[in-house]
Amino acid sequence: MAKWVYSFGDGKAEGNAGMKDLLGGKGANLAEMSNLGLPVPPGFSITTEVCSYFYERGNSYPTDLKPAIDSALTTIGARANATLGDPNRPLLVSVRSGARVSMPGMMDTVLNLGLNAQTTEGLAKLTEPRFAYDSYRRFIQMYSAVVLGLEHSFFEEILDTEKELKGAELDTDLGADDLRNIASLFKDCVREKLGRPFPEDVHEQLWGAIGAVFGSWQSPRAKTYRRLHDIPEEWGTAVTVQTMVFGNRGATSATGVAFTRDPATGEKLLYGEFLINAQGEDVVAGIRTPQPISKVVRERQSGKRPSLEEAMPQTFTELQAICAKLEVHYRDMQDLEFTVQEGKLFMLQTRSGKRTAEAAVKIAVDMEREGLIDKKVAVGRIEPAALDQLLHPTLDPDAEKELIAMGLAASPGAATGEIAFTADEAEKVAAERRDVILVRTETSPEDIHGMHAARGILTARGGMTSHAAVVARGMGRPCVSGAGMIKIDAKNGVMTAGKHTLKRGDVITIDGATGSVYNGRVGLRQPELTGDFGVLMAWADAIRRLKVRTNADTPDDASTARKFGAEGIGLCRTEHMFFDNDRIVAVRQMILADAESDRKAALAKLLPMQRQDFEGIFRAMEGLPVTIRLLDPPLHEFLPQDDEEIAAVARAAGGDPAKLRARAIALHEANPMLGHRGVRLGITYPEIYEMQARAILEAALNVEKAGGKPVQLEIMVPLVAWKAELDRMKERIDAVAAQIRKERGRIPDYLLGTMIELPRAALQAGEIAKTAQFFSFGTNDLTQTTIGISRDDAGMFLMDYLNKGVLTRDPFVTIDTEGVGELVRIAAERGRRSRPGLKLGICGEHGGDPDSIRFCHDSGLDYVSCSPFRVPVARLAAAQAALASVKNID
Ligand code: ADP
Ligand code: MG
Ligand code: MG
């Protein structure tokens, strides 16, 4: 026979903390605290198996559940010396929901269950009337809202009217008679709204509440939450029924919540709030302003009313001792709920406390030092994605701020600077070494240079997957997107935000972590990469096997990434070098040339510029590996757009504008994604790749000659589908190398490899690896080409898919293991079979995603490469992949 009910209380329990699956997080931890001998009001938990039974059998219960509950009620009644429904010694209970992990959408707790007209009179005699009627009216309101589905506002209106009638300002100003009257008005309200009376039968009340908890497991909110967080339907919820203790029994009673350390900073002190003479959720409900628990905190906030430490020193000491005991026991920071009834402390809940990234890092490092956890556990404790919060400047919390608009928190970090309305403007201001915020209605690929030059980006339109948001996150620029109330008139250089009108050059501050836009300059705090953060990252580095590189196109990005711990460049794209203002004309001249000789003449102009770019990057990387991708995008991306631009090219090349225009039209790509691009360009115009190969090799020689460490060169050919394509390019590049050796007496070592970004390439990896010395998985394009959705077009459509539950993960964020991931595994396996030791890495945006990093680790890749600001995230995720650590939830 199954055991459906587990009791706890009086220093013992049938369950323990290891039984979260069965008892829910709350029930299991209440049992654990009882076992530890902590003061926990006695109660019992009804298991999650009853929940499953309930749903499998059309909302009915196992026949032996009722006797089990009756017997558990008898046990706790004996401990509390009271009986449910007995007017002389009424037992009151709370009914609490509890899944394995805490889950919004579940039923709210019902307090004071067991009160009816008679038991309330009994309670009034036993205690005092005001308390009894206050409890009763609270119960009616809560039960009606939570179990019977009536709106809270009905009851609040009644309460407000009565308070007004009595001239009472606070609930506490109401007397016993007022409260009795209010309870009866509440009951009238229930009868009127529901057409039936409020249940007087205490067992009906109890079963009603239990059914409501189980019912809430299938509420739309709970279902949505489960879908978004990958929580299986089968888990179910437990129900905990617990003897009431009362924080609303006068000046020596109180209720509160506490963290064993400060959840914002991690500082080791008792952090939390409490209210004297209050019950349950009053603390968080905002009806009265709660007081801090610790004296230091009160002093820091210059609070007038006493802390718990001052108001109830003995209780505080007791709570402190319990907190210390719980921390040692659970080896983690705890978030707990307590109540003081007439000077006696009771524990009502404990669980691992949520914390900011800053606090998480400090707590993990401190606890290792305190000997509570080891380094592996410490590293496993930090949510890699949360590190994002730590790697960007934040607003000075003490600074005065004037909020002028709100948008989406599109890319974290705070930035302050002068407004620029175009990318060129932004670049100009930045060139004068002034901070600039690029403000656009929305951004497009032509704005990249301005986004790069800007400290932060603000757009009036666009969501979390808009161009601005995606690019800003990749660059590590703070971004607020879709600030709809901002109207931009770029032509005249003004914007309005509500009543504010701001001009080009005026200063604003944005906070990409909250989506706020402020007027003027707000002080910033720079991220702290040393201290505890540095310690933790060093522990992570000692654990991980995967190397972490960065995607960087400029020396600036390269040095930022190195500060964050990058061990090389996994993807250096060369096309941005072509977009530069002073180069684009030569690039266009090259593209539009009819004859090879004209093209070579234009390329000769570009060679020294490219060489210089590479020198800068190689110097920044000081001998670390650098993967350079040869030109990838379709040429039409570089084409002149208008007559003026065509005229400029005609002047430089000495050609005929009309002919140039015709050629520009001819070069237009119908399908930029899959058209004439990548290695296909290299095959048609080998002189482009030859120029790039020369620039790379000469740059490496120059850096070495100037005393720099020899760079580990990896030349990467994009978009290969056939081995023959790579063979041809290898022939050309090797020939350039041979030529340089003739000219300069030597050439630097280099590897030649390819990006695997087409399904055909992945399947042909065995063949391709005969030529390629390394593979880098370009998972952005591989995702597009595998699942047949283009990233740019997919934004809205993917959102819809995610909302409808067709997809549980965004495949452009986390590697789709069944499609793209399968191809990666196949390519890795086939590639290494024909070339053992083939170097394998990933350079798509997935390289910075913790789940994808786990996949890369498991698939035997050598490194991941991600944007500079993601490097620490990747280092930590790689360590956790190595630990395969189970994250510590609830
Ligand atoms: P949640 O999951 O929303 O935190 P809880 O079940 O923890 O809900 O209940 C909320 C609050 O109700 C608790 O913090 C506590 O203050 C109060 N509470 C719950 N059970 C009892 C009880 N048996 N005695 C006194 N207060 C209780
Ligand atoms: Mg709680
Ligand atoms: Mg590509």
mmCIF file of N, CA and C and ligand atoms in Angstrom, residues 26 96 337 349, ligand 2:
data_model
loop_
_atom_site.group_PDB
_atom_site.id
_atom_site.type_symbol
_atom_site.label_atom_id
_atom_site.label_comp_id
_atom_site.label_asym_id
_atom_site.label_seq_id
_atom_site.Cartn_x
_atom_site.Cartn_y
_atom_site.Cartn_z
ATOM 1 N N LYS A 26 9.250 22.544 -0.422
ATOM 2 C CA LYS A 26 8.859 23.120 0.866
ATOM 3 C C LYS A 26 8.688 22.022 1.913
ATOM 4 N N ARG A 96 -0.479 24.672 2.040
ATOM 5 C CA ARG A 96 0.591 25.252 1.218
ATOM 6 C C ARG A 96 0.918 24.337 0.052
ATOM 7 N N GLU A 337 11.768 31.682 5.954
ATOM 8 C CA GLU A 337 10.578 32.387 6.424
ATOM 9 C C GLU A 337 10.328 31.979 7.865
ATOM 10 N N GLN A 349 9.933 27.929 6.567
ATOM 11 C CA GLN A 349 10.429 27.524 5.253
ATOM 12 C C GLN A 349 11.928 27.776 5.180
HETATM 13 MG MG MG B 2 7.170 30.779 1.323
#
